[in-house]
PDB file of C-alpha atoms and ligand atoms in Angstrom:
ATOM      1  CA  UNK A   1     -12.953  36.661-157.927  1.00 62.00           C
ATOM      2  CA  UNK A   2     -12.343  36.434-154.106  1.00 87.00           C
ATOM      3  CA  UNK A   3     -12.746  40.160-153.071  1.00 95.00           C
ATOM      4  CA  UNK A   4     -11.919  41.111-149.402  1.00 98.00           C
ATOM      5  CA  UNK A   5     -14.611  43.518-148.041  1.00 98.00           C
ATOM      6  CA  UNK A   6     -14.683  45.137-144.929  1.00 98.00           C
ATOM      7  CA  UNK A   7     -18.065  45.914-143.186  1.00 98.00           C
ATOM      8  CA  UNK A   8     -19.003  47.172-139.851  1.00 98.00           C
ATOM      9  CA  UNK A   9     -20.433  50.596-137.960  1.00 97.00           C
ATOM     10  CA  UNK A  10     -19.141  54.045-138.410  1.00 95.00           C
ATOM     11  CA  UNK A  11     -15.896  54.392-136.478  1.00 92.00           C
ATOM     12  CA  UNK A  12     -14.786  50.768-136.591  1.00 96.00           C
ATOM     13  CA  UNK A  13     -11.875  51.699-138.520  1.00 95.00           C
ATOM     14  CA  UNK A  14     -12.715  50.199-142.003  1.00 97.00           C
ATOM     15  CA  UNK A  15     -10.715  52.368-144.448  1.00 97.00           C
ATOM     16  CA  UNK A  16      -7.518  52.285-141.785  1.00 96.00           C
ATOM     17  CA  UNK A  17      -7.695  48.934-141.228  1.00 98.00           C
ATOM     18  CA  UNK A  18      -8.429  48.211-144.811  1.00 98.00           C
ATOM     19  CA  UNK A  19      -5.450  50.261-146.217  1.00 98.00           C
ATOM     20  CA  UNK A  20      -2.771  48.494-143.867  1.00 98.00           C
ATOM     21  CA  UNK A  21      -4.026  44.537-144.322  1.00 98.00           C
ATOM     22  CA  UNK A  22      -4.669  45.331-147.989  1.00 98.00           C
ATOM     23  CA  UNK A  23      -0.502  46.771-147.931  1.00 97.00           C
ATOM     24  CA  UNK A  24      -0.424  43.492-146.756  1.00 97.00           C
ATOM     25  CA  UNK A  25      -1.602  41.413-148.913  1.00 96.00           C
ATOM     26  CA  UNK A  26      -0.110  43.043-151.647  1.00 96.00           C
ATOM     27  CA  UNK A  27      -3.791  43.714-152.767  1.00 97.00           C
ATOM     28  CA  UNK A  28      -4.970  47.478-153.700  1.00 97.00           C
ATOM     29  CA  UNK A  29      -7.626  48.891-151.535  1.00 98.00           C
ATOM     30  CA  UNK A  30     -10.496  51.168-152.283  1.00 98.00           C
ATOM     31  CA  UNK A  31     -13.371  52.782-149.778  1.00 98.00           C
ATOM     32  CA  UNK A  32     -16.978  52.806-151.387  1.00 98.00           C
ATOM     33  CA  UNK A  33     -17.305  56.331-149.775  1.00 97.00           C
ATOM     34  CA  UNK A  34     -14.284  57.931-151.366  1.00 97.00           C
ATOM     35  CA  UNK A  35     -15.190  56.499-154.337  1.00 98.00           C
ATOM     36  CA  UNK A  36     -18.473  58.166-154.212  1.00 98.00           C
ATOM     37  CA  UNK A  37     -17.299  61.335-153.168  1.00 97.00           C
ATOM     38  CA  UNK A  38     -14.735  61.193-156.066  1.00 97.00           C
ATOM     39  CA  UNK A  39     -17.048  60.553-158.387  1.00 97.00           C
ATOM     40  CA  UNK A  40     -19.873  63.342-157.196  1.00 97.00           C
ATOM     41  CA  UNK A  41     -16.606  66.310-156.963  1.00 97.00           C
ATOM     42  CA  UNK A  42     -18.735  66.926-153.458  1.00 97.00           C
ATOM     43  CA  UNK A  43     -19.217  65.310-149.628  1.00 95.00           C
ATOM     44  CA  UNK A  44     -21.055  63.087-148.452  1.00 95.00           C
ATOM     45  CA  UNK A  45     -22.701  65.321-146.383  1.00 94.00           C
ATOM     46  CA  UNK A  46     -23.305  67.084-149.149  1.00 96.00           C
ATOM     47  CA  UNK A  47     -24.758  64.265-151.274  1.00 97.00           C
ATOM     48  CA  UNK A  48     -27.520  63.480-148.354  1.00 96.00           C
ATOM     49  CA  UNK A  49     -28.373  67.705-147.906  1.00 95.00           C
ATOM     50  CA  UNK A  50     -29.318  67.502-151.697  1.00 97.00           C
ATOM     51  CA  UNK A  51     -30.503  63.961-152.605  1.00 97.00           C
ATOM     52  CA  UNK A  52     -31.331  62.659-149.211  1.00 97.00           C
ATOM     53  CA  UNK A  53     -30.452  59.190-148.061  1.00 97.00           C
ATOM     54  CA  UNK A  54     -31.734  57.625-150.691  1.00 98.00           C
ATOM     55  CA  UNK A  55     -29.685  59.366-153.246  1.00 98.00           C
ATOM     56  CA  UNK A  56     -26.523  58.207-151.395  1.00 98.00           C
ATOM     57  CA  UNK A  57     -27.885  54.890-151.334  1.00 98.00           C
ATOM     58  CA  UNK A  58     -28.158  54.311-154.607  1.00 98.00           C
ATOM     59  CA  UNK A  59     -24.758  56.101-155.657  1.00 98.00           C
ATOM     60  CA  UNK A  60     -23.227  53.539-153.245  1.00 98.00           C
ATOM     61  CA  UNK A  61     -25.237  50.605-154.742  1.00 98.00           C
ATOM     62  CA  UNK A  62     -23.702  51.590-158.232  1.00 98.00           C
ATOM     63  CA  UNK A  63     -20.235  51.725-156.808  1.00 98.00           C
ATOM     64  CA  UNK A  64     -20.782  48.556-154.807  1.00 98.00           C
ATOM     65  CA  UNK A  65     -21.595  46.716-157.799  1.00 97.00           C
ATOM     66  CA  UNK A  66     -18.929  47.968-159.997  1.00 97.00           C
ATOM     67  CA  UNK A  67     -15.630  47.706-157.320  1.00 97.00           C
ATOM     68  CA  UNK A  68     -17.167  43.839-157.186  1.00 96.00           C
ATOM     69  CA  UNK A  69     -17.057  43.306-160.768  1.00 95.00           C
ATOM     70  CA  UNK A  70     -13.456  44.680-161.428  1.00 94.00           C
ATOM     71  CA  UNK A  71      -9.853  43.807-159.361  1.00 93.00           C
ATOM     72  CA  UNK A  72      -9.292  41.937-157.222  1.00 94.00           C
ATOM     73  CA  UNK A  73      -8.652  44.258-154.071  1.00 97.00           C
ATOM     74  CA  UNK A  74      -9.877  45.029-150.041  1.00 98.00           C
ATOM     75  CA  UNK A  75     -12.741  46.834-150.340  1.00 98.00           C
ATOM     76  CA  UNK A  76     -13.562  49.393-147.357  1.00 98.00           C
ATOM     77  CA  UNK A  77     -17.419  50.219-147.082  1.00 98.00           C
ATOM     78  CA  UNK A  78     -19.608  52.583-145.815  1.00 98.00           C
ATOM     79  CA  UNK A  79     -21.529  51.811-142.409  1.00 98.00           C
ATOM     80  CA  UNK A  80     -25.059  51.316-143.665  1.00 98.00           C
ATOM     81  CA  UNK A  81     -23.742  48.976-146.993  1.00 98.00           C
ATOM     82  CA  UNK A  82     -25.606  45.727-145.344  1.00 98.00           C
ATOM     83  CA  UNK A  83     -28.948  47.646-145.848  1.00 98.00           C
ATOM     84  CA  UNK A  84     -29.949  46.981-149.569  1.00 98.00           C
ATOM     85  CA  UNK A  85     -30.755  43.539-150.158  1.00 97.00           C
ATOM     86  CA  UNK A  86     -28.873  43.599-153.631  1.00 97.00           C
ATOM     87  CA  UNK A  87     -25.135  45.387-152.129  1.00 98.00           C
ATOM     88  CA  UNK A  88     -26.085  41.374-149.688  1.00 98.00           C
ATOM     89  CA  UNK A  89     -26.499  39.135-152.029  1.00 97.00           C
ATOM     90  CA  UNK A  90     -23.436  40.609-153.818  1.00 96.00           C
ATOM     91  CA  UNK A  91     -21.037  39.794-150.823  1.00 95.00           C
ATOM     92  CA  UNK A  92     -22.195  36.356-150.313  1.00 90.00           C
ATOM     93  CA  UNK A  93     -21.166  35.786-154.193  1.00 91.00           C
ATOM     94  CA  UNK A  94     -17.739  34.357-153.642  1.00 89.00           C
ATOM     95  CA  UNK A  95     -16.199  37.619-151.381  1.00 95.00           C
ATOM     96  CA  UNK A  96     -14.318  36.996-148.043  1.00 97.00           C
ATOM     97  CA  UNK A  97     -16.419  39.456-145.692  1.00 98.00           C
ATOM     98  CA  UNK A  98     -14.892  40.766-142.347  1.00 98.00           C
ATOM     99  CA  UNK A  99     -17.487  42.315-140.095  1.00 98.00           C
ATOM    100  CA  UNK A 100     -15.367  44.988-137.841  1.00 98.00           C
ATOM    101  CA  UNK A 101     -17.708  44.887-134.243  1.00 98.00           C
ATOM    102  CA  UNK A 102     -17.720  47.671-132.735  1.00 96.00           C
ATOM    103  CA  UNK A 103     -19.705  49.127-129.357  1.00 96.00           C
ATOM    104  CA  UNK A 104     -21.451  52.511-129.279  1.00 95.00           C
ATOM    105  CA  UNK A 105     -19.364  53.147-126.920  1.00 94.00           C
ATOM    106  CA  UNK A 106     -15.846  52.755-129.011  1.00 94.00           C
ATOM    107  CA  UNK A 107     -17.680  54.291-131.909  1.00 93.00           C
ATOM    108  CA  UNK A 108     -18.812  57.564-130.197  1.00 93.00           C
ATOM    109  CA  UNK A 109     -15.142  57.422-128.530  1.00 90.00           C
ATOM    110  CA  UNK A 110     -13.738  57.126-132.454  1.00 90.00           C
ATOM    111  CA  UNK A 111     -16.424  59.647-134.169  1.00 88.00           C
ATOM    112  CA  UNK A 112     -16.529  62.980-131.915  1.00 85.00           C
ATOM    113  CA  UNK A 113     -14.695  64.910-133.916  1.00 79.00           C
ATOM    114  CA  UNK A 114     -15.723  63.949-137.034  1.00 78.00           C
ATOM    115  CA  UNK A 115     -18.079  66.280-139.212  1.00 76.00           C
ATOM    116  CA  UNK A 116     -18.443  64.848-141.875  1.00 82.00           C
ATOM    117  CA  UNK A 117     -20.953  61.761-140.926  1.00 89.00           C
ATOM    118  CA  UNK A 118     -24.260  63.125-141.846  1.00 91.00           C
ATOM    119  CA  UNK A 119     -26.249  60.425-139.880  1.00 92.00           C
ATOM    120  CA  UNK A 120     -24.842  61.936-136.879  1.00 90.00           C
ATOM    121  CA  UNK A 121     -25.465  65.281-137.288  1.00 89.00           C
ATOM    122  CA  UNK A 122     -27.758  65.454-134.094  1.00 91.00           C
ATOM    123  CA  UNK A 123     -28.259  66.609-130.820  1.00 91.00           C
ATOM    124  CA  UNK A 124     -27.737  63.037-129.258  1.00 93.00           C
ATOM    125  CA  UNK A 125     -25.257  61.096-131.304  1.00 92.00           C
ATOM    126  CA  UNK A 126     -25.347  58.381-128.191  1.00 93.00           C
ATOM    127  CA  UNK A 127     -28.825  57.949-129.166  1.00 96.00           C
ATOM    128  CA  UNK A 128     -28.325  57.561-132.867  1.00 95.00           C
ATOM    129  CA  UNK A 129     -25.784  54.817-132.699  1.00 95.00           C
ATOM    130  CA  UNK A 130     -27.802  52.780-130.694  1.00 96.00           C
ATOM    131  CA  UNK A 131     -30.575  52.750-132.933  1.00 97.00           C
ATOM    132  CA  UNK A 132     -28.559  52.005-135.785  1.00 97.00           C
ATOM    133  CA  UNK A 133     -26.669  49.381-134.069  1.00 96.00           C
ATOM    134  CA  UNK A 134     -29.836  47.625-133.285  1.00 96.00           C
ATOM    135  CA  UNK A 135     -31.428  47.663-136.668  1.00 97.00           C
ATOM    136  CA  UNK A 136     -28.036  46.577-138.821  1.00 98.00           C
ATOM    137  CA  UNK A 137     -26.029  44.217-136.116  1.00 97.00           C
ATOM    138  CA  UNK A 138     -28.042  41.071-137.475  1.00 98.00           C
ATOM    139  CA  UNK A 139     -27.605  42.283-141.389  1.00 98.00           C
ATOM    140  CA  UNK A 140     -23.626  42.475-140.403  1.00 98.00           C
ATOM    141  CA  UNK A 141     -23.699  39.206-138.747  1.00 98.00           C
ATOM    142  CA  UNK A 142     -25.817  37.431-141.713  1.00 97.00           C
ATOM    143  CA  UNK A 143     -22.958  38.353-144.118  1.00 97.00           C
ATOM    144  CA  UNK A 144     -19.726  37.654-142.038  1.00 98.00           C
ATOM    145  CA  UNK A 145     -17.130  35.516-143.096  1.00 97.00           C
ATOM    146  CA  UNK A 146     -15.059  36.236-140.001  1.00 97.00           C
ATOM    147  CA  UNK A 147     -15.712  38.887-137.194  1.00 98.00           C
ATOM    148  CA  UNK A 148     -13.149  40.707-135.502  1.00 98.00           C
ATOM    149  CA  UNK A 149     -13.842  43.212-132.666  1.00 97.00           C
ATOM    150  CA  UNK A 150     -11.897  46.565-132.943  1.00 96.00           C
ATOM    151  CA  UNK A 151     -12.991  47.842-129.061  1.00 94.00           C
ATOM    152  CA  UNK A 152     -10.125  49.409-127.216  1.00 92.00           C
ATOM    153  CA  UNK A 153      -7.663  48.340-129.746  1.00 95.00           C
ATOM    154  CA  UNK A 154      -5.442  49.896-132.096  1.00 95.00           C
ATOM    155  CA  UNK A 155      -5.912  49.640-135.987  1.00 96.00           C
ATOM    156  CA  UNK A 156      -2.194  47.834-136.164  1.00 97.00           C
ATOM    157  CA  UNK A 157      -3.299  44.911-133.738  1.00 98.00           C
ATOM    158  CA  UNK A 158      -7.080  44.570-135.248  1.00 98.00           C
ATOM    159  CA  UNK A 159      -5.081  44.403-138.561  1.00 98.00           C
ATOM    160  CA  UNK A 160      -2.709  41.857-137.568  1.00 98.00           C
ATOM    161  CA  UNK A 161      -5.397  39.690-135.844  1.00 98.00           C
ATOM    162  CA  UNK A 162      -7.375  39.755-139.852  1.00 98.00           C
ATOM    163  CA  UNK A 163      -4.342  38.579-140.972  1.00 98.00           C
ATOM    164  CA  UNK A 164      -4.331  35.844-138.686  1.00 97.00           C
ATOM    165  CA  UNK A 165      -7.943  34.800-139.064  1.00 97.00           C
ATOM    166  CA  UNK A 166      -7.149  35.298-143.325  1.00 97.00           C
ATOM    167  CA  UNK A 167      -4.327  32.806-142.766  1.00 96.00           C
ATOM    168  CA  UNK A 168      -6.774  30.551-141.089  1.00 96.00           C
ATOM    169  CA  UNK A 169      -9.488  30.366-143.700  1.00 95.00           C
ATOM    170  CA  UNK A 170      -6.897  30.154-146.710  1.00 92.00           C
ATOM    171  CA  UNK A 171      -7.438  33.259-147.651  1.00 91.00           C
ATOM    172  CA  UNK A 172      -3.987  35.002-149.397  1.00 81.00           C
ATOM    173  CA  UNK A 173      -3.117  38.186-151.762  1.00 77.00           C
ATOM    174  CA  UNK A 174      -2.698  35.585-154.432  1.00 78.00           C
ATOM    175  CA  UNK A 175      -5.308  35.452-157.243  1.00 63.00           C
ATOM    176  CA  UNK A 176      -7.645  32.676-156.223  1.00 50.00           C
TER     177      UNK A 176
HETATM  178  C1  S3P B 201     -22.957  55.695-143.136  1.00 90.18           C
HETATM  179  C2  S3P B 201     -21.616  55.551-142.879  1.00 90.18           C
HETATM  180  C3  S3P B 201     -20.590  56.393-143.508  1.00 90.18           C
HETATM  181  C4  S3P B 201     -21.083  56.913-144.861  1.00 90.18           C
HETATM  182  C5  S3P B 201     -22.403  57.589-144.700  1.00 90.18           C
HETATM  183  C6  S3P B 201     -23.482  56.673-144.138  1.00 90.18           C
HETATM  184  C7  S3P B 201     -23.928  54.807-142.446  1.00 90.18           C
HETATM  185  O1  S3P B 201     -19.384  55.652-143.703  1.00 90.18           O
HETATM  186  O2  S3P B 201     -21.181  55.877-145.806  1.00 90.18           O
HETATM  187  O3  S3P B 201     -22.221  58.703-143.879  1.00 90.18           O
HETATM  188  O4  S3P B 201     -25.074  54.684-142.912  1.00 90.18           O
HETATM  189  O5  S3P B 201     -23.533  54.173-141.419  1.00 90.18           O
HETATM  190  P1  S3P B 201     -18.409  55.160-142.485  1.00 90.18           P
HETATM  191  O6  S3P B 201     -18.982  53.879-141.954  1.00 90.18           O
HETATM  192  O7  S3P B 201     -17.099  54.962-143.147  1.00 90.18           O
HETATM  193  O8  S3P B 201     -18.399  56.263-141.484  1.00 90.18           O
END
């Protein structure tokens, strides 16, 4: 079934975007992460102190999987989802993928003062960003459908210009 999924870096607005073009669409949205925390009754900050990254990473795997397999809906992911190979192969099986782009700088503009984003709970968040952006920008672009930048922009206009691209592909809240 023709899932819409939502990828892109920390700060590009996933879940808020998500929520409105999902409202939509008349589709129901969900958000890997607050799924996860749900699940765990903790943080994810919390997850990563006790399991490490790799803990998250498979809790997110697990979720992944599962949101794919069950309604149709907009799915809102977590920043490094593009990583595992299997959450990859999974979006190129018959889901409509919008890759949010977003520059360091709109992301550190959009993330300082959030706490709860373990990855950038460091001295130089700048720094961080940058490095992350330059090991997942291909993986983002390799699963794309569509790509929409968010930079400067407000979530109601980045929403209204998936719509538009949506419209353009075929893509509708209707069951396909
Ligand atoms: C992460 C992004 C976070 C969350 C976790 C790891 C990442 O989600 O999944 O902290 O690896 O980029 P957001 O992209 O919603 O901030």
């Amino acid at each position: 079934m023709n899932k819409l999924i939502l990828i892109g870096p920390m700060g590009a607005g996933k879940s808020s975007i998500g929520r409105r073009v999902a409202d939509s669409l008349g589709l129901p949205f969900v958000d890997t992460d607050q799924v996860i925390r749900e699940r765990a009754g903790v943080g994810i900050d919390f997850i990563f102190e006790k399991e490490g990254e790799a803990g998250f990473r498979r809790r997110e795997e697990a979720v992944f999987a599962e949101l794919l397999g069950g309604e149709r809906a907009v799915i809102a992911t977590g920043g490094g989802i593009v990583l595992s190979e299997s959450n990859r192969r999974l979006m190129r099986n018959g889901s409509t993928v919008v890759f949010l782009e977003t520059s360091v700088e709109w992301q550190l503009a959009r993330t300082r003062r959030s706490h709860h984003r373990p990855l950038l709970d460091t001295p130089d968040p700048a720094a961080r960003l940058a490095e992350i952006h330059a090991m997942r920008e291909a993986l983002y672009r390799e699963c794309a459908t569509l790509v929409v930048s968010t930079n400067g922009r407000r979530v109601v206009s980045v929403a209204n210009d998936v719509l538009a691209e949506l419209r353009r592909i075929g893509f509708s809240g209707d069951a396909s």
